[in-house]
Coordinates of C-alpha atoms in Angstrom, one line a residue:
Chain A
M1 CA 33.1 -159.4 122.1
K2 CA 33.0 -158.5 118.4
N3 CA 31.6 -161.2 116.2
D4 CA 34.1 -161.6 113.5
Q5 CA 32.6 -164.6 111.8
P6 CA 32.2 -164.2 108.0
L7 CA 28.4 -164.9 108.3
I8 CA 25.5 -162.4 108.4
E9 CA 22.0 -163.7 108.8
F10 CA 18.8 -161.7 108.1
N11 CA 15.2 -162.4 108.9
P12 CA 13.3 -160.8 106.0
K13 CA 9.5 -161.0 105.5
L14 CA 9.2 -163.6 102.8
P15 CA 6.4 -164.2 100.3
K16 CA 4.2 -167.3 100.6
L17 CA 6.3 -170.3 99.7
S18 CA 5.1 -173.9 99.1
K19 CA 6.1 -176.6 101.5
N20 CA 8.6 -178.0 99.0
E21 CA 10.1 -174.5 98.5
K22 CA 10.5 -174.1 102.3
E23 CA 12.2 -177.4 102.6
V24 CA 14.6 -176.7 99.7
L25 CA 15.3 -173.2 101.1
Q26 CA 16.3 -174.7 104.5
L27 CA 18.9 -177.0 102.8
L28 CA 20.3 -174.0 100.9
I29 CA 20.6 -172.0 104.1
E30 CA 22.5 -174.9 105.7
A31 CA 24.8 -175.2 102.7
G32 CA 25.4 -171.5 102.6
K33 CA 26.6 -171.5 106.3
L34 CA 29.1 -174.2 105.5
I35 CA 31.1 -171.7 103.4
V36 CA 32.3 -170.1 106.7
P37 CA 35.1 -172.6 107.6
I38 CA 36.5 -172.6 104.0
Y39 CA 36.6 -168.8 104.0
L40 CA 38.4 -168.7 107.3
E41 CA 41.0 -171.2 106.0
Q42 CA 41.5 -168.9 103.0
E43 CA 41.9 -165.9 105.2
K44 CA 44.7 -167.7 107.1
Q45 CA 46.3 -168.4 103.7
L46 CA 46.5 -164.6 103.0
T47 CA 49.1 -164.2 105.7
K48 CA 51.6 -166.6 104.0
K49 CA 53.7 -164.4 101.8
I50 CA 55.4 -165.6 98.6
S51 CA 57.4 -163.1 96.6
K52 CA 56.3 -161.9 93.2
E53 CA 59.6 -163.2 91.7
E54 CA 59.0 -166.7 93.0
I55 CA 55.5 -166.6 91.5
E56 CA 56.8 -165.4 88.1
K57 CA 59.5 -168.1 88.1
V58 CA 56.9 -170.8 88.6
A59 CA 54.6 -169.2 86.0
E60 CA 57.1 -169.8 83.2
K61 CA 56.5 -173.6 83.6
D62 CA 53.0 -173.6 85.1
P63 CA 50.7 -170.9 84.0
S64 CA 47.9 -172.3 86.1
I65 CA 49.5 -170.4 89.0
F66 CA 47.5 -167.4 87.7
S67 CA 44.2 -169.2 87.7
P68 CA 41.6 -167.4 89.8
F69 CA 40.7 -170.8 91.3
T70 CA 44.0 -172.0 92.7
V71 CA 45.9 -171.7 96.0
V72 CA 49.6 -171.0 95.7
E73 CA 51.7 -172.2 98.6
K74 CA 55.2 -173.4 99.7
V75 CA 55.6 -177.1 100.3
N76 CA 59.1 -178.0 101.5
G77 CA 60.4 -174.7 100.2
R78 CA 58.9 -175.3 96.7
V79 CA 56.1 -173.1 95.3
V80 CA 53.2 -175.3 94.3
T81 CA 49.7 -174.6 92.8
I82 CA 46.7 -176.4 94.2
P83 CA 43.2 -176.0 92.7
Y84 CA 40.6 -174.9 95.2
H85 CA 38.4 -178.0 94.8
I86 CA 41.3 -180.2 95.9
K87 CA 42.7 -178.0 98.6
Y88 CA 39.3 -177.5 100.3
A89 CA 37.8 -180.9 99.4
K90 CA 37.1 -182.0 103.0
F91 CA 35.1 -178.8 103.6
L92 CA 33.3 -179.0 100.3
R93 CA 31.8 -182.5 100.8
P94 CA 29.2 -181.6 103.4
I95 CA 28.1 -178.6 101.3
V96 CA 27.7 -180.8 98.2
D97 CA 25.7 -183.3 100.3
K98 CA 23.2 -180.5 101.1
L99 CA 23.0 -179.3 97.6
I100 CA 22.4 -182.8 96.2
R101 CA 19.6 -183.3 98.7
A102 CA 18.1 -180.0 97.7
S103 CA 18.4 -180.9 94.0
E104 CA 16.6 -184.2 94.6
L105 CA 13.9 -182.4 96.6
T106 CA 13.1 -179.4 94.5
E107 CA 10.1 -179.6 92.1
N108 CA 11.7 -177.1 89.8
K109 CA 13.6 -179.1 87.2
A110 CA 15.9 -176.4 85.9
F111 CA 16.9 -175.4 89.5
S112 CA 17.5 -179.1 90.2
K113 CA 19.8 -179.3 87.2
F114 CA 21.6 -176.1 88.4
L115 CA 22.2 -177.5 91.9
K116 CA 23.6 -180.8 90.5
L117 CA 26.0 -178.9 88.2
Q118 CA 27.0 -176.6 91.1
S119 CA 27.7 -179.6 93.3
K120 CA 29.8 -181.2 90.6
A121 CA 31.7 -177.9 90.1
L122 CA 32.6 -177.6 93.7
L123 CA 34.2 -181.0 93.6
D124 CA 35.9 -180.8 90.2
G125 CA 36.4 -177.1 89.4
S126 CA 34.0 -177.0 86.3
Y127 CA 32.5 -173.6 87.4
E128 CA 31.3 -172.6 83.9
E129 CA 28.7 -175.3 83.7
P130 CA 26.5 -174.2 86.6
S131 CA 26.9 -170.5 85.5
A132 CA 25.5 -171.4 82.1
A133 CA 22.7 -173.5 83.6
W134 CA 21.8 -170.6 86.0
L135 CA 21.8 -167.9 83.3
N136 CA 19.6 -170.1 81.0
M137 CA 17.1 -170.7 83.7
K138 CA 13.7 -168.9 83.8
P139 CA 13.3 -166.6 86.9
Y140 CA 12.8 -168.7 90.1
I141 CA 11.7 -167.6 93.5
L142 CA 14.7 -169.2 95.4
D143 CA 18.1 -167.8 94.9
I144 CA 21.6 -169.1 95.9
F145 CA 25.2 -168.4 95.0
I146 CA 27.7 -170.8 96.5
G147 CA 31.3 -171.3 95.6
P148 CA 34.5 -169.3 94.8
V149 CA 34.2 -166.0 93.0
E150 CA 37.0 -165.0 90.6
H151 CA 39.2 -162.2 91.7
F152 CA 40.6 -160.1 89.0
D153 CA 42.8 -158.6 91.6
S154 CA 46.3 -159.9 91.1
Q155 CA 47.4 -158.4 94.4
L156 CA 45.9 -161.5 95.9
F157 CA 47.0 -164.1 93.5
F158 CA 49.0 -166.1 96.0
G159 CA 46.3 -166.3 98.6
K160 CA 42.8 -165.6 97.7
A161 CA 39.8 -165.5 100.1
A162 CA 37.2 -166.2 97.4
Y163 CA 34.5 -168.5 98.7
Q164 CA 31.2 -167.0 99.4
S165 CA 27.5 -167.7 99.5
W166 CA 24.2 -165.8 99.5
V167 CA 20.8 -167.3 99.9
G168 CA 17.6 -165.3 99.4
V169 CA 14.1 -165.2 98.0
V170 CA 13.3 -163.0 95.0
D171 CA 11.5 -159.8 95.8
I172 CA 9.2 -159.7 92.8
E173 CA 8.0 -156.1 93.0
N174 CA 11.4 -154.5 93.4
S175 CA 12.8 -156.9 90.7
K176 CA 10.2 -155.4 88.3
E177 CA 11.5 -151.9 88.9
V178 CA 15.1 -152.9 88.3
N179 CA 14.1 -154.8 85.2
Y180 CA 12.3 -151.7 84.0
Y181 CA 15.5 -149.7 84.2
K182 CA 17.4 -152.6 82.6
N183 CA 15.0 -152.6 79.6
I184 CA 15.4 -148.9 79.1
L185 CA 19.1 -148.9 79.3
L186 CA 20.2 -152.0 77.5
N187 CA 17.8 -151.4 74.6
T188 CA 19.8 -148.2 73.9
R189 CA 23.0 -148.5 71.9
R190 CA 25.8 -146.9 73.8
D191 CA 28.8 -146.1 71.6
A192 CA 32.0 -147.7 72.6
I193 CA 35.1 -145.5 72.8
I194 CA 36.9 -148.2 70.7
P195 CA 34.1 -150.4 69.4
G196 CA 36.2 -153.5 68.4
E197 CA 37.6 -153.7 72.0
K198 CA 34.2 -154.1 73.6
I199 CA 32.5 -157.3 74.7
T200 CA 28.7 -157.1 74.7
N201 CA 25.8 -159.4 75.3
Y202 CA 23.1 -157.0 76.4
S203 CA 20.1 -159.2 75.4
K204 CA 21.2 -161.8 77.9
V205 CA 21.5 -159.6 80.9
K206 CA 19.1 -160.5 83.8
A207 CA 18.3 -158.5 86.9
K208 CA 16.6 -159.3 90.2
V209 CA 16.3 -158.1 93.8
D210 CA 16.5 -160.5 96.7
N211 CA 15.1 -160.6 100.2
L212 CA 18.3 -161.9 101.7
I213 CA 18.6 -164.6 104.3
L214 CA 22.3 -164.9 104.6
F215 CA 25.7 -163.7 103.4
S216 CA 28.7 -165.9 104.2
G217 CA 32.4 -165.8 103.3
L218 CA 33.6 -163.0 101.1
M219 CA 30.1 -161.5 100.8
A220 CA 29.8 -161.2 104.6
R221 CA 33.1 -159.3 104.6
T222 CA 32.4 -156.9 101.7
Q223 CA 28.6 -156.6 102.3
F224 CA 28.0 -155.7 98.7
V225 CA 24.4 -154.4 98.1
G226 CA 24.7 -155.4 94.4
V227 CA 26.7 -157.8 92.3
N228 CA 26.9 -158.5 88.6
M229 CA 27.8 -162.2 88.0
P230 CA 29.7 -163.9 86.5
K231 CA 32.9 -161.9 86.4
N232 CA 34.5 -164.0 83.7
L233 CA 34.2 -162.1 80.4
K234 CA 34.2 -165.3 78.3
V235 CA 31.3 -166.7 80.3
F236 CA 29.5 -163.3 80.0
E237 CA 30.1 -163.3 76.2
K238 CA 28.6 -166.8 75.9
Y239 CA 25.8 -166.8 78.4
G240 CA 25.2 -163.2 79.6
S241 CA 25.1 -162.0 83.2
E242 CA 22.8 -161.4 86.1
V243 CA 22.6 -158.3 88.4
T244 CA 21.4 -159.1 91.9
L245 CA 20.6 -156.5 94.5
F246 CA 20.0 -157.2 98.2
N247 CA 17.3 -155.3 100.2
Q248 CA 18.5 -156.1 103.7
V249 CA 22.1 -155.3 103.1
H250 CA 21.0 -152.0 101.6
D251 CA 18.9 -151.2 104.7
K252 CA 22.0 -152.0 106.8
R253 CA 24.2 -149.8 104.7
M254 CA 21.7 -146.9 104.9
K255 CA 21.6 -147.2 108.7
E256 CA 25.3 -147.7 109.3
Q257 CA 26.9 -145.7 106.5
I258 CA 24.8 -143.4 104.4
V259 CA 22.6 -141.7 107.0
P260 CA 25.4 -141.0 109.5
S261 CA 27.7 -139.7 106.7
F262 CA 25.0 -137.6 105.2
N263 CA 24.2 -136.1 108.6
K264 CA 27.9 -135.4 109.2
V265 CA 28.9 -133.8 105.9
F266 CA 25.8 -131.7 104.9
S267 CA 24.4 -128.7 106.6
S268 CA 21.1 -129.0 108.5
E269 CA 19.4 -126.6 106.0
F270 CA 20.5 -128.8 103.1
R271 CA 19.5 -132.0 104.8
M272 CA 16.0 -130.6 105.3
G273 CA 15.5 -131.0 101.5
F274 CA 15.8 -134.8 101.7
E275 CA 13.6 -137.3 103.5
Y276 CA 14.9 -140.7 104.5
E277 CA 12.9 -142.3 101.7
D278 CA 14.5 -140.0 99.1
L279 CA 18.0 -141.1 100.3
R280 CA 17.0 -144.8 100.5
K281 CA 15.7 -144.8 96.9
G282 CA 18.5 -142.6 95.7
S283 CA 21.1 -145.0 97.1
F284 CA 19.3 -148.1 95.7
R285 CA 19.0 -146.5 92.3
Y286 CA 22.6 -145.5 92.0
I287 CA 23.7 -149.0 93.0
A288 CA 21.2 -150.6 90.5
L289 CA 22.5 -148.4 87.7
H290 CA 26.1 -149.0 88.7
E291 CA 25.6 -152.8 88.3
L292 CA 23.7 -152.4 85.1
A293 CA 26.4 -150.0 83.7
H294 CA 29.0 -152.7 84.2
N295 CA 27.6 -154.4 81.1
Y296 CA 28.6 -151.4 79.0
L297 CA 32.2 -151.4 80.3
Y298 CA 33.7 -154.8 79.3
Y299 CA 36.8 -154.1 77.3
K300 CA 38.8 -157.1 76.1
N301 CA 42.3 -155.9 77.1
A302 CA 41.5 -153.9 80.2
F303 CA 42.7 -156.7 82.6
T304 CA 46.0 -157.2 80.7
N305 CA 46.5 -153.4 80.3
L306 CA 45.6 -152.2 83.8
S307 CA 46.5 -155.3 85.8
D308 CA 46.0 -154.8 89.6
L309 CA 44.6 -151.3 89.1
L310 CA 41.7 -152.5 87.0
P311 CA 39.2 -153.0 89.9
I312 CA 39.6 -149.3 91.0
I313 CA 39.1 -147.9 87.5
Y314 CA 36.3 -150.4 86.6
E315 CA 34.2 -149.9 89.7
I316 CA 34.2 -146.1 89.8
S317 CA 33.6 -146.0 86.0
A318 CA 30.5 -148.1 86.5
T319 CA 29.1 -145.7 89.1
L320 CA 29.8 -142.6 87.0
L321 CA 28.3 -144.2 83.9
G322 CA 25.3 -145.2 85.9
M323 CA 24.9 -141.5 86.9
R324 CA 25.2 -140.4 83.3
I325 CA 22.5 -142.9 82.4
A326 CA 20.4 -141.5 85.2
G327 CA 20.7 -138.2 83.4
S328 CA 19.2 -139.7 80.3
L329 CA 16.4 -141.3 82.4
L330 CA 15.6 -137.8 83.8
L331 CA 15.2 -136.4 80.3
K332 CA 12.8 -139.3 79.5
D333 CA 10.7 -138.6 82.6
V334 CA 11.6 -141.9 84.2
I335 CA 13.1 -140.2 87.2
T336 CA 12.9 -136.6 88.6
S337 CA 15.6 -134.1 89.3
K338 CA 15.2 -134.7 93.0
E339 CA 15.7 -138.4 92.5
L340 CA 18.9 -137.7 90.6
E341 CA 20.1 -135.4 93.3
S342 CA 19.4 -138.1 95.9
M343 CA 21.5 -140.5 93.9
I344 CA 24.4 -138.1 93.8
I345 CA 24.3 -137.1 97.5
T346 CA 24.1 -140.7 98.6
F347 CA 27.1 -141.5 96.5
I348 CA 29.0 -138.6 98.0
S349 CA 28.0 -139.8 101.5
R350 CA 29.1 -143.3 100.7
S351 CA 32.5 -142.1 99.3
L352 CA 33.2 -140.1 102.4
Y353 CA 32.3 -143.0 104.6
L354 CA 34.6 -145.3 102.7
M355 CA 37.5 -142.9 102.9
E356 CA 37.4 -143.2 106.6
K357 CA 36.7 -146.9 106.9
S358 CA 39.2 -148.2 104.3
K359 CA 41.9 -147.6 106.9
V360 CA 40.5 -150.6 108.9
N361 CA 38.7 -152.7 106.3
K362 CA 41.0 -153.5 103.4
S363 CA 38.4 -155.5 101.5
I364 CA 36.8 -152.2 100.4
I365 CA 40.0 -150.3 99.5
N366 CA 39.4 -150.4 95.7
Y367 CA 35.9 -148.8 96.3
A368 CA 37.4 -146.3 98.7
I369 CA 40.0 -145.1 96.2
G370 CA 37.3 -144.8 93.6
G371 CA 35.3 -142.7 95.9
V372 CA 38.3 -140.5 96.7
I373 CA 38.9 -140.0 92.9
F374 CA 35.3 -138.8 92.6
I375 CA 35.4 -136.4 95.6
N376 CA 38.8 -134.9 94.6
F377 CA 37.7 -134.5 91.0
M378 CA 34.5 -132.7 92.2
L379 CA 36.5 -130.4 94.5
E380 CA 39.0 -129.5 91.9
S381 CA 36.3 -128.6 89.3
G382 CA 34.5 -126.5 92.0
A383 CA 31.4 -128.7 91.7
L384 CA 31.7 -129.6 95.4
K385 CA 32.9 -127.0 97.9
Q386 CA 34.0 -127.3 101.5
Y387 CA 32.9 -124.7 104.0
R388 CA 33.6 -125.2 107.8
G389 CA 33.9 -128.9 107.4
L390 CA 30.6 -129.2 105.4
A391 CA 30.1 -130.2 101.8
I392 CA 28.3 -127.8 99.4
P393 CA 27.3 -129.5 96.2
N394 CA 26.4 -127.7 92.9
F395 CA 24.4 -130.4 91.1
M396 CA 24.6 -129.0 87.6
K397 CA 28.4 -128.7 87.9
I398 CA 28.6 -132.1 89.5
F399 CA 26.8 -133.7 86.6
V400 CA 29.1 -132.0 84.0
S401 CA 32.2 -133.2 86.1
I402 CA 30.7 -136.7 86.3
H403 CA 30.5 -136.7 82.5
D404 CA 34.1 -135.5 82.1
L405 CA 35.6 -138.0 84.7
S406 CA 33.5 -140.9 83.3
Y407 CA 34.8 -140.3 79.8
S408 CA 38.4 -140.2 81.0
L409 CA 38.0 -143.4 82.9
E410 CA 36.4 -145.2 80.1
Q411 CA 39.2 -144.2 77.8
I412 CA 41.6 -145.8 80.3
L413 CA 39.5 -149.0 80.3
A414 CA 39.3 -149.1 76.5
S415 CA 42.9 -148.4 75.6
G416 CA 44.9 -147.0 78.5
T417 CA 47.9 -148.5 80.2
R418 CA 48.7 -149.3 83.8
K419 CA 50.8 -146.1 83.8
D420 CA 47.7 -144.1 82.7
A421 CA 45.6 -145.6 85.5
E422 CA 48.4 -145.0 88.0
A423 CA 48.8 -141.3 87.0
L424 CA 45.0 -140.7 87.5
I425 CA 45.0 -142.5 90.8
K426 CA 48.1 -140.6 91.9
K427 CA 46.5 -137.3 90.9
Y428 CA 43.0 -137.8 92.4
G429 CA 43.0 -141.0 94.5
K430 CA 45.1 -140.0 97.5
L431 CA 43.4 -140.9 100.7
K432 CA 43.8 -137.8 102.8
Chain B
M1 CA -1.2 -154.3 74.1
T2 CA -0.4 -150.8 75.2
K3 CA -0.8 -150.1 78.9
I4 CA -2.3 -146.6 79.4
N5 CA -0.6 -145.0 82.3
S6 CA -2.4 -144.1 85.5
G7 CA -1.9 -140.9 87.4
P8 CA -3.5 -137.4 87.5
L9 CA -3.8 -135.8 84.1
K10 CA -1.9 -132.6 83.8
N11 CA -4.1 -131.1 81.1
P12 CA -7.2 -133.3 80.6
K13 CA -8.2 -131.3 77.5
N14 CA -5.1 -132.6 75.7
V15 CA -4.8 -136.4 76.1
Y16 CA -2.9 -137.6 73.1
L17 CA -3.4 -141.2 72.1
T18 CA -2.3 -143.2 69.1
V19 CA -4.9 -145.2 67.2
E20 CA -3.6 -148.3 68.9
G21 CA -3.7 -146.7 72.3
L22 CA -7.3 -145.6 71.8
A23 CA -8.3 -149.1 70.8
D24 CA -6.5 -150.6 73.8
S25 CA -8.1 -148.1 76.2
K26 CA -11.6 -149.0 74.9
A27 CA -10.9 -152.7 75.1
E28 CA -9.5 -152.4 78.6
L29 CA -12.5 -150.4 79.7
E30 CA -14.9 -152.9 78.3
Y31 CA -13.1 -155.8 79.9
L32 CA -13.1 -154.0 83.3
K33 CA -16.8 -153.2 83.1
K34 CA -18.2 -156.4 81.5
I35 CA -15.9 -159.1 82.8
K36 CA -13.6 -158.1 85.7
S37 CA -16.0 -156.0 87.8
P38 CA -18.9 -158.6 87.8
A39 CA -16.3 -161.3 88.7
I40 CA -15.1 -159.2 91.7
V41 CA -18.7 -158.6 92.8
E42 CA -19.2 -162.4 92.7
R43 CA -16.1 -163.0 94.7
I44 CA -17.2 -160.4 97.3
H45 CA -20.6 -162.2 97.5
Q46 CA -18.9 -165.6 98.0
A47 CA -16.5 -164.2 100.6
R48 CA -19.4 -162.8 102.6
E49 CA -20.8 -166.2 102.9
Y50 CA -17.6 -167.4 104.7
G51 CA -18.9 -165.3 107.7
D52 CA -17.0 -163.0 110.0
L53 CA -15.9 -160.1 107.8
A54 CA -13.4 -158.8 110.4
E55 CA -11.0 -161.6 109.8
N56 CA -11.9 -162.5 106.2
S57 CA -8.8 -162.0 104.0
E58 CA -10.6 -163.2 100.9
Y59 CA -13.2 -160.5 101.4
D60 CA -10.6 -157.8 102.1
A61 CA -8.6 -158.7 99.0
A62 CA -11.7 -158.6 96.8
V63 CA -12.8 -155.3 98.2
E64 CA -9.4 -153.8 97.6
E65 CA -9.4 -155.2 94.0
Q66 CA -12.8 -153.7 93.4
A67 CA -11.6 -150.2 94.5
L68 CA -8.6 -150.5 92.1
A69 CA -10.8 -151.6 89.2
E70 CA -13.3 -148.7 89.9
N71 CA -10.5 -146.2 90.0
R72 CA -9.1 -147.5 86.7
I73 CA -12.6 -147.3 85.1
T74 CA -12.9 -143.7 86.1
E75 CA -9.4 -142.9 84.8
L76 CA -10.0 -144.6 81.5
E77 CA -13.4 -142.9 81.0
S78 CA -11.7 -139.5 81.7
I79 CA -8.9 -140.3 79.2
L80 CA -11.3 -141.4 76.5
K81 CA -13.5 -138.3 77.0
C82 CA -10.5 -136.0 76.4
A83 CA -8.6 -138.1 73.9
K84 CA -7.1 -136.5 70.8
V85 CA -6.1 -139.2 68.4
I86 CA -2.7 -138.9 66.7
A87 CA -2.8 -139.5 63.0
D88 CA -1.0 -142.6 61.8
Q89 CA 0.3 -140.8 58.7
H90 CA 2.3 -137.8 59.5
N91 CA 4.9 -135.4 58.2
Q92 CA 8.4 -136.7 58.2
D93 CA 10.0 -133.3 57.7
F94 CA 9.8 -132.5 61.4
V95 CA 9.0 -134.2 64.7
V96 CA 5.4 -134.4 65.8
I97 CA 3.5 -136.4 68.4
G98 CA 3.4 -139.9 66.8
S99 CA 6.8 -139.6 65.1
T100 CA 9.4 -142.3 65.6
V101 CA 12.7 -140.5 66.0
K102 CA 16.3 -141.7 65.9
I103 CA 18.6 -139.5 68.0
E104 CA 22.2 -139.3 69.2
M105 CA 22.8 -138.0 72.7
D106 CA 25.6 -138.5 75.2
G107 CA 27.2 -141.4 73.3
E108 CA 23.8 -143.1 72.9
I109 CA 22.0 -143.9 69.7
D110 CA 18.3 -144.2 70.6
E111 CA 15.1 -144.7 68.7
F112 CA 11.7 -144.1 70.2
K113 CA 8.2 -143.0 69.4
I114 CA 6.9 -139.7 70.8
V115 CA 3.5 -140.3 72.4
G116 CA 1.1 -138.6 74.8
R117 CA 1.9 -138.9 78.5
V118 CA -0.7 -141.5 79.2
E119 CA 0.8 -143.9 76.7
A120 CA 4.5 -143.2 77.6
D121 CA 6.7 -146.2 78.6
P122 CA 10.4 -145.7 78.0
S123 CA 11.1 -149.4 78.5
K124 CA 9.0 -150.0 75.4
K125 CA 10.5 -147.1 73.4
R126 CA 7.5 -144.7 73.9
I127 CA 8.6 -141.3 75.3
S128 CA 6.1 -138.7 76.6
N129 CA 5.7 -135.5 74.6
E130 CA 5.7 -133.7 78.0
S131 CA 9.1 -135.1 79.0
P132 CA 12.2 -132.8 78.8
L133 CA 13.5 -134.8 75.8
G134 CA 10.1 -135.3 74.0
S135 CA 9.1 -131.7 74.4
V136 CA 12.3 -130.3 73.0
L137 CA 12.2 -132.6 70.0
L138 CA 8.8 -131.5 68.8
G139 CA 9.2 -129.4 65.7
A140 CA 12.9 -130.4 65.2
K141 CA 14.0 -131.4 61.7
K142 CA 16.3 -134.2 60.5
G143 CA 19.9 -133.3 61.1
E144 CA 19.0 -130.6 63.6
E145 CA 20.7 -130.4 67.0
V146 CA 18.6 -129.3 69.9
E147 CA 19.5 -128.7 73.5
V148 CA 17.7 -130.5 76.3
T149 CA 18.0 -128.8 79.6
T150 CA 16.8 -129.4 83.2
P151 CA 18.1 -127.8 86.4
I152 CA 20.8 -130.5 86.5
V153 CA 21.3 -132.1 83.1
R154 CA 22.1 -130.4 79.9
Y155 CA 22.7 -132.4 76.7
K156 CA 22.8 -131.8 73.0
C157 CA 20.6 -134.1 71.0
K158 CA 20.9 -134.6 67.3
V159 CA 18.0 -135.8 65.2
L160 CA 19.3 -138.6 62.9
E161 CA 16.1 -139.8 61.4
I162 CA 12.3 -139.1 61.5
K163 CA 9.9 -142.0 60.6

């Protein structure tokens, strides 16, 4: 029987931890697993439909209905808004107990403070406080995210499955490499298409790579290899953000998605030019640069202007901007042409995989549409050709097309309307 | 302190170093020879006294560290033997090794120093004179637009300032 629990556990090789760190880690793992029942409750909620008209009527009197941290449901025929921390209080208590015990046990004062604030936030909804404490902390070997994540996807505003957790131990060596890229990128001033519209806080962007122990809730469903948190722009503006990449999920993606798709869509002669290690590093680099590029793409009015289509435009924009930045890294001798080629072909492989899988896994639909936009744009420009079911890339043309598409997408983010986004998706984003 | 990069030297006759890079290389070499290497030898000596070398992780770690230190010493000696020191004062009419350049390329305004390969570290704003970008900028004047090309990437790069 297929295991459909929103929990994935890994068994990574961990660095030497102190006795205290091991004990704290155990409590974090136990807390992380307790997200599963809340997430399952939230998934049930997704099936209860409330019409858009009903939501809008309530919103006139109660704008909290649009909060990313509320459940909207019908009680005796009336639409009501319930904050997450109240709705799921009985599930949150045991999580908070574990976190409080971990906060009392840990010898790292800043981590202790963060855990206390996180526990408080789970019970009263003050989510900004732990985010601020976390972003102000010096790098620490233990890593946890636990709680609801904000959706900026209004398709789900009346039933959001948003609770998630990850628990890991920082991979110091790989973190150094990602921070090396970060320091090169974010020290360079990238011009905004409309400068006044942009939100920036580059000096407070952090980056790390985790050896992952568990994903639960939403993360177990999406299985993201990288994330950039927090998603709230006001919090980013005040405290910065943190990019986190997950080794074990990336290995899983390589095995289950990238390698099979690569073998399927490229000819055997072409494939001989790339070792597994080239692909693994290429995939990891494009994801790292995608997450870092997000920090260049925060436009104040993008959410209001693009509404439910924002995630599609925003995610593919970050990938393409990451590729453009990789071009600049190539010119500075940071990466080689082969390494840039590996980034491009692993993204092509991933896009083609998502095109197939989005039919069954709806949580990846925004990424799948982004991938389709990329593939169709490349086909139209002649940068990617099809011959007898195989893909034939011309890397120089692909790079020029990436530049053109990236610029168009950023214009939509900066000042476009929902109609502009819809037109682009209609033209290039059709799943065929 | 500038970290002088490791790796095989493409052309050992032309190892460009800034005055700072030269001083740092000499200081690192002296530290390795006079402080670090003797300390490692002492650690190996102590580890031997723990007995059975087959399962002696202290011994293995120290031996590995000794190999790394010796490689680094050879590398630094080779760099210093071939080093050509870049003058601190240089012409600001056109870009030379040692110039700090402000450029505009692909929507980015960037400023960096062009240095020899062994001193290059883009995360610290030091770009190699042998990189596609560094090599094409050499000789360019303020206001000039140069084209940087590789088999995949082709960008126009405008020199905004030379310091």
